[in-house]
Amino acid sequence: MKLSSAIVALAMALPSAAYAQDSTAVSNGKYPNTFSSGSANVSPFTNQSKRFNDWSISAGAGVPLMQSADLTSIKNGNGKNLFGYSAYVSIDKAITHAFGLKLQYDRGETRQGWFNTKDAAPDATAVGARTQYDAISLLGDINFSNLLRRVDNHSPFRWALHGYAGIGTIAYRAYQKDATGQRMMTEVKPFKFGSMFAQAGAGLKFKVNRRIDIEGRLMYVVTGDDEFDGGGANYSAINQREEQVSDNFFNATLGVSLKLGKHESNLMWHDPLQEIYYKLDVLANKNQDVEVCKKGDGDNDGVCDDWDRQLDTPAGARVDGAGVALDTDLDGVIDLNDKCVTVPGPVENNGCPYPKKDNRETATEVEKTLKDIYFNFNKATIRPESNDKLDLAAEIIKQNGGNYLLTGHTDIKGSAAYNLRLSQERAAAVVVALENRGIDQNVLKSKGVGSAEARVPASASDAERLADRKVTVRFIENTDWNSIQKKDYEDAPVKKPIKKVSSKKKK
């Protein structure tokens, strides 16, 4: 009786599976057929009628830790953790918005025992092991966030919790090492009777954009084999458990998924219930009594004042649907007054860009601008009265582009080592100040020469030695740019204060 009911249910389900609920086909006016959902808006489920991407490729890497075995990775033997490595690649297929399948290949190496097998055995009783494995598995993928998401949640949907479980075949080689050396203990080939394994776990995905997802995943792998850790009753005195006991391990990974297809969104990121309720809310809130152009069109731009966002549009200017004068290049000058409609430029130049200067001229101009910046005494801290000069220098670089090296100089007074460090820090401080004003971090670098190029003697007055305290700017060709460091000194490490012990405690 149960078998007959299953056959009837399958026969009823197959015809309806050939039609898509998300189809955008237009009804031909005929009454829906027996196999449809009751709607006349149905069409064959083909690639042309699909609205979502459903294929993706994933890859990641992580750390496996033996947990249930005679030789483990977690605080075993000497109380330390032994970290292995792992990597995976998978082809992913979304079946529905809440369920999918993954064909996954895993490769890695676990390390377990009293010590890392790369090191020598600490004593005659210590035993270390490592296991190299390759695995192929078929995993089910459940999107819990889509299953549990509230229909009235209109927040951005960028995080998703997934659950995974599946089985496959695993091949491995287990090695054991002690004071006498290292040797292979067990080898299992894939697709054999004893090579089946299972894994299950959860992952948290973050949607970066329509193409890329990032995922942190924790899986628990059940090998089904008591000899995976490098021991086993048949191979080593270390492991004397029964064969029915399984060596298992955790596998924590961080990966990325590339979503394939021509559509805007992926099926796993779509919530059909939310879409339905959103459409119902739009219809419920729609105002049916609309009075067109109740307030007229005061600026004669063809857009009623009821929804005109710019009520004083200049005569003759072209406008968009909201009555705003068009600015094609988005430079703040409307097309009516813009002499360079498709190229952005400053307002003071009628929307046209200024002609670019030679980069060497730009370097000279920036150097002149930076001539009058001031620092606190004996420090690399720029004084507030220098902000206007820095703003102007940043604007000059933005307009003309190019790569520039800023060199700090000091006068000859003082020790050479101190002057060198001060010039390095001041030049770097100017670079940071310019970058804070919107300059790309890849176009400015700094160095200091201290008093090496000073020309005014130490006996001269402070006003005369001011000529040697400066920042020079030089344009660098692209061929030489990569050979120059971002800055030519290392930041001094922060020293932690030493706590004094009272004399009472010493006693």
PDB file of N, CA, C and O in Angstrom, residues 53-59 90-92 102 205 209-214 255-261 266:
ATOM      1  N   ASN A  53      20.942  32.755 -10.726  1.00  0.00           N
ATOM      2  CA  ASN A  53      22.094  31.882 -10.923  1.00  0.00           C
ATOM      3  C   ASN A  53      22.047  30.764  -9.891  1.00  0.00           C
ATOM      4  O   ASN A  53      21.644  30.979  -8.742  1.00  0.00           O
ATOM      5  N   ASP A  54      22.463  29.568 -10.281  1.00  0.00           N
ATOM      6  CA  ASP A  54      22.412  28.449  -9.342  1.00  0.00           C
ATOM      7  C   ASP A  54      23.693  27.601  -9.328  1.00  0.00           C
ATOM      8  O   ASP A  54      23.726  26.549  -8.696  1.00  0.00           O
ATOM      9  N   TRP A  55      24.744  28.043 -10.019  1.00  0.00           N
ATOM     10  CA  TRP A  55      26.029  27.333  -9.995  1.00  0.00           C
ATOM     11  C   TRP A  55      27.088  28.240  -9.389  1.00  0.00           C
ATOM     12  O   TRP A  55      27.077  29.452  -9.579  1.00  0.00           O
ATOM     13  N   SER A  56      28.030  27.647  -8.678  1.00  0.00           N
ATOM     14  CA  SER A  56      29.159  28.406  -8.136  1.00  0.00           C
ATOM     15  C   SER A  56      30.328  27.458  -7.910  1.00  0.00           C
ATOM     16  O   SER A  56      30.173  26.234  -7.887  1.00  0.00           O
ATOM     17  N   ILE A  57      31.508  28.058  -7.751  1.00  0.00           N
ATOM     18  CA  ILE A  57      32.739  27.323  -7.461  1.00  0.00           C
ATOM     19  C   ILE A  57      33.312  27.876  -6.162  1.00  0.00           C
ATOM     20  O   ILE A  57      33.396  29.093  -5.981  1.00  0.00           O
ATOM     21  N   SER A  58      33.701  26.974  -5.258  1.00  0.00           N
ATOM     22  CA  SER A  58      34.220  27.390  -3.956  1.00  0.00           C
ATOM     23  C   SER A  58      35.594  26.789  -3.719  1.00  0.00           C
ATOM     24  O   SER A  58      35.907  25.695  -4.196  1.00  0.00           O
ATOM     25  N   ALA A  59      36.413  27.518  -2.966  1.00  0.00           N
ATOM     26  CA  ALA A  59      37.738  27.035  -2.586  1.00  0.00           C
ATOM     27  C   ALA A  59      38.116  27.664  -1.257  1.00  0.00           C
ATOM     28  O   ALA A  59      37.678  28.776  -0.934  1.00  0.00           O
ATOM     29  N   SER A  90      35.256  22.914  -4.460  1.00  0.00           N
ATOM     30  CA  SER A  90      33.956  22.288  -4.679  1.00  0.00           C
ATOM     31  C   SER A  90      33.205  22.957  -5.817  1.00  0.00           C
ATOM     32  O   SER A  90      33.430  24.123  -6.123  1.00  0.00           O
ATOM     33  N   ILE A  91      32.342  22.179  -6.438  1.00  0.00           N
ATOM     34  CA  ILE A  91      31.386  22.676  -7.428  1.00  0.00           C
ATOM     35  C   ILE A  91      30.015  22.632  -6.767  1.00  0.00           C
ATOM     36  O   ILE A  91      29.587  21.578  -6.280  1.00  0.00           O
ATOM     37  N   ASP A  92      29.327  23.782  -6.718  1.00  0.00           N
ATOM     38  CA  ASP A  92      28.101  23.915  -5.940  1.00  0.00           C
ATOM     39  C   ASP A  92      26.901  24.137  -6.863  1.00  0.00           C
ATOM     40  O   ASP A  92      26.970  24.926  -7.807  1.00  0.00           O
ATOM     41  N   LYS A 102      26.923  19.877  -3.087  1.00  0.00           N
ATOM     42  CA  LYS A 102      28.315  20.209  -3.338  1.00  0.00           C
ATOM     43  C   LYS A 102      29.077  18.931  -3.667  1.00  0.00           C
ATOM     44  O   LYS A 102      28.982  17.945  -2.929  1.00  0.00           O
ATOM     45  N   LYS A 205      28.314  32.492   5.895  1.00  0.00           N
ATOM     46  CA  LYS A 205      28.666  33.161   4.647  1.00  0.00           C
ATOM     47  C   LYS A 205      28.377  34.650   4.739  1.00  0.00           C
ATOM     48  O   LYS A 205      27.401  35.067   5.365  1.00  0.00           O
ATOM     49  N   ASN A 209      29.538  40.744  -2.845  1.00  0.00           N
ATOM     50  CA  ASN A 209      28.835  41.357  -3.973  1.00  0.00           C
ATOM     51  C   ASN A 209      28.101  40.252  -4.714  1.00  0.00           C
ATOM     52  O   ASN A 209      28.033  39.116  -4.232  1.00  0.00           O
ATOM     53  N   ARG A 210      27.560  40.556  -5.887  1.00  0.00           N
ATOM     54  CA  ARG A 210      26.760  39.560  -6.618  1.00  0.00           C
ATOM     55  C   ARG A 210      27.595  38.386  -7.108  1.00  0.00           C
ATOM     56  O   ARG A 210      27.042  37.343  -7.467  1.00  0.00           O
ATOM     57  N   ARG A 211      28.915  38.503  -7.107  1.00  0.00           N
ATOM     58  CA  ARG A 211      29.783  37.443  -7.603  1.00  0.00           C
ATOM     59  C   ARG A 211      30.536  36.700  -6.506  1.00  0.00           C
ATOM     60  O   ARG A 211      30.844  35.522  -6.663  1.00  0.00           O
ATOM     61  N   ILE A 212      30.864  37.368  -5.399  1.00  0.00           N
ATOM     62  CA  ILE A 212      31.789  36.807  -4.417  1.00  0.00           C
ATOM     63  C   ILE A 212      31.108  36.645  -3.063  1.00  0.00           C
ATOM     64  O   ILE A 212      30.443  37.552  -2.571  1.00  0.00           O
ATOM     65  N   ASP A 213      31.286  35.466  -2.450  1.00  0.00           N
ATOM     66  CA  ASP A 213      30.917  35.206  -1.063  1.00  0.00           C
ATOM     67  C   ASP A 213      32.168  34.780  -0.299  1.00  0.00           C
ATOM     68  O   ASP A 213      33.042  34.096  -0.847  1.00  0.00           O
ATOM     69  N   ILE A 214      32.250  35.163   0.975  1.00  0.00           N
ATOM     70  CA  ILE A 214      33.307  34.691   1.868  1.00  0.00           C
ATOM     71  C   ILE A 214      32.661  33.825   2.942  1.00  0.00           C
ATOM     72  O   ILE A 214      31.593  34.159   3.453  1.00  0.00           O
ATOM     73  N   GLY A 255      37.073  30.262   3.290  1.00  0.00           N
ATOM     74  CA  GLY A 255      37.039  30.103   1.837  1.00  0.00           C
ATOM     75  C   GLY A 255      36.283  31.201   1.136  1.00  0.00           C
ATOM     76  O   GLY A 255      35.727  32.117   1.756  1.00  0.00           O
ATOM     77  N   VAL A 256      36.260  31.100  -0.179  1.00  0.00           N
ATOM     78  CA  VAL A 256      35.589  32.074  -1.028  1.00  0.00           C
ATOM     79  C   VAL A 256      34.806  31.321  -2.093  1.00  0.00           C
ATOM     80  O   VAL A 256      35.224  30.252  -2.549  1.00  0.00           O
ATOM     81  N   SER A 257      33.651  31.864  -2.472  1.00  0.00           N
ATOM     82  CA  SER A 257      32.800  31.261  -3.500  1.00  0.00           C
ATOM     83  C   SER A 257      32.628  32.243  -4.646  1.00  0.00           C
ATOM     84  O   SER A 257      32.373  33.431  -4.422  1.00  0.00           O
ATOM     85  N   LEU A 258      32.769  31.738  -5.860  1.00  0.00           N
ATOM     86  CA  LEU A 258      32.548  32.527  -7.064  1.00  0.00           C
ATOM     87  C   LEU A 258      31.238  32.069  -7.692  1.00  0.00           C
ATOM     88  O   LEU A 258      31.120  30.925  -8.134  1.00  0.00           O
ATOM     89  N   LYS A 259      30.245  32.976  -7.714  1.00  0.00           N
ATOM     90  CA  LYS A 259      28.931  32.637  -8.249  1.00  0.00           C
ATOM     91  C   LYS A 259      28.919  32.858  -9.763  1.00  0.00           C
ATOM     92  O   LYS A 259      29.295  33.920 -10.244  1.00  0.00           O
ATOM     93  N   LEU A 260      28.487  31.841 -10.487  1.00  0.00           N
ATOM     94  CA  LEU A 260      28.506  31.869 -11.941  1.00  0.00           C
ATOM     95  C   LEU A 260      27.121  32.206 -12.484  1.00  0.00           C
ATOM     96  O   LEU A 260      26.108  31.946 -11.839  1.00  0.00           O
ATOM     97  N   GLY A 261      27.086  32.734 -13.711  1.00  0.00           N
ATOM     98  CA  GLY A 261      25.806  32.996 -14.361  1.00  0.00           C
ATOM     99  C   GLY A 261      25.629  34.451 -14.737  1.00  0.00           C
ATOM    100  O   GLY A 261      26.362  35.328 -14.293  1.00  0.00           O
ATOM    101  N   ASN A 266      21.877  35.186  -6.900  1.00  0.00           N
ATOM    102  CA  ASN A 266      21.994  33.739  -6.794  1.00  0.00           C
ATOM    103  C   ASN A 266      20.787  33.175  -6.056  1.00  0.00           C
ATOM    104  O   ASN A 266      20.236  33.815  -5.162  1.00  0.00           O
TER     105      ASN A 266
END
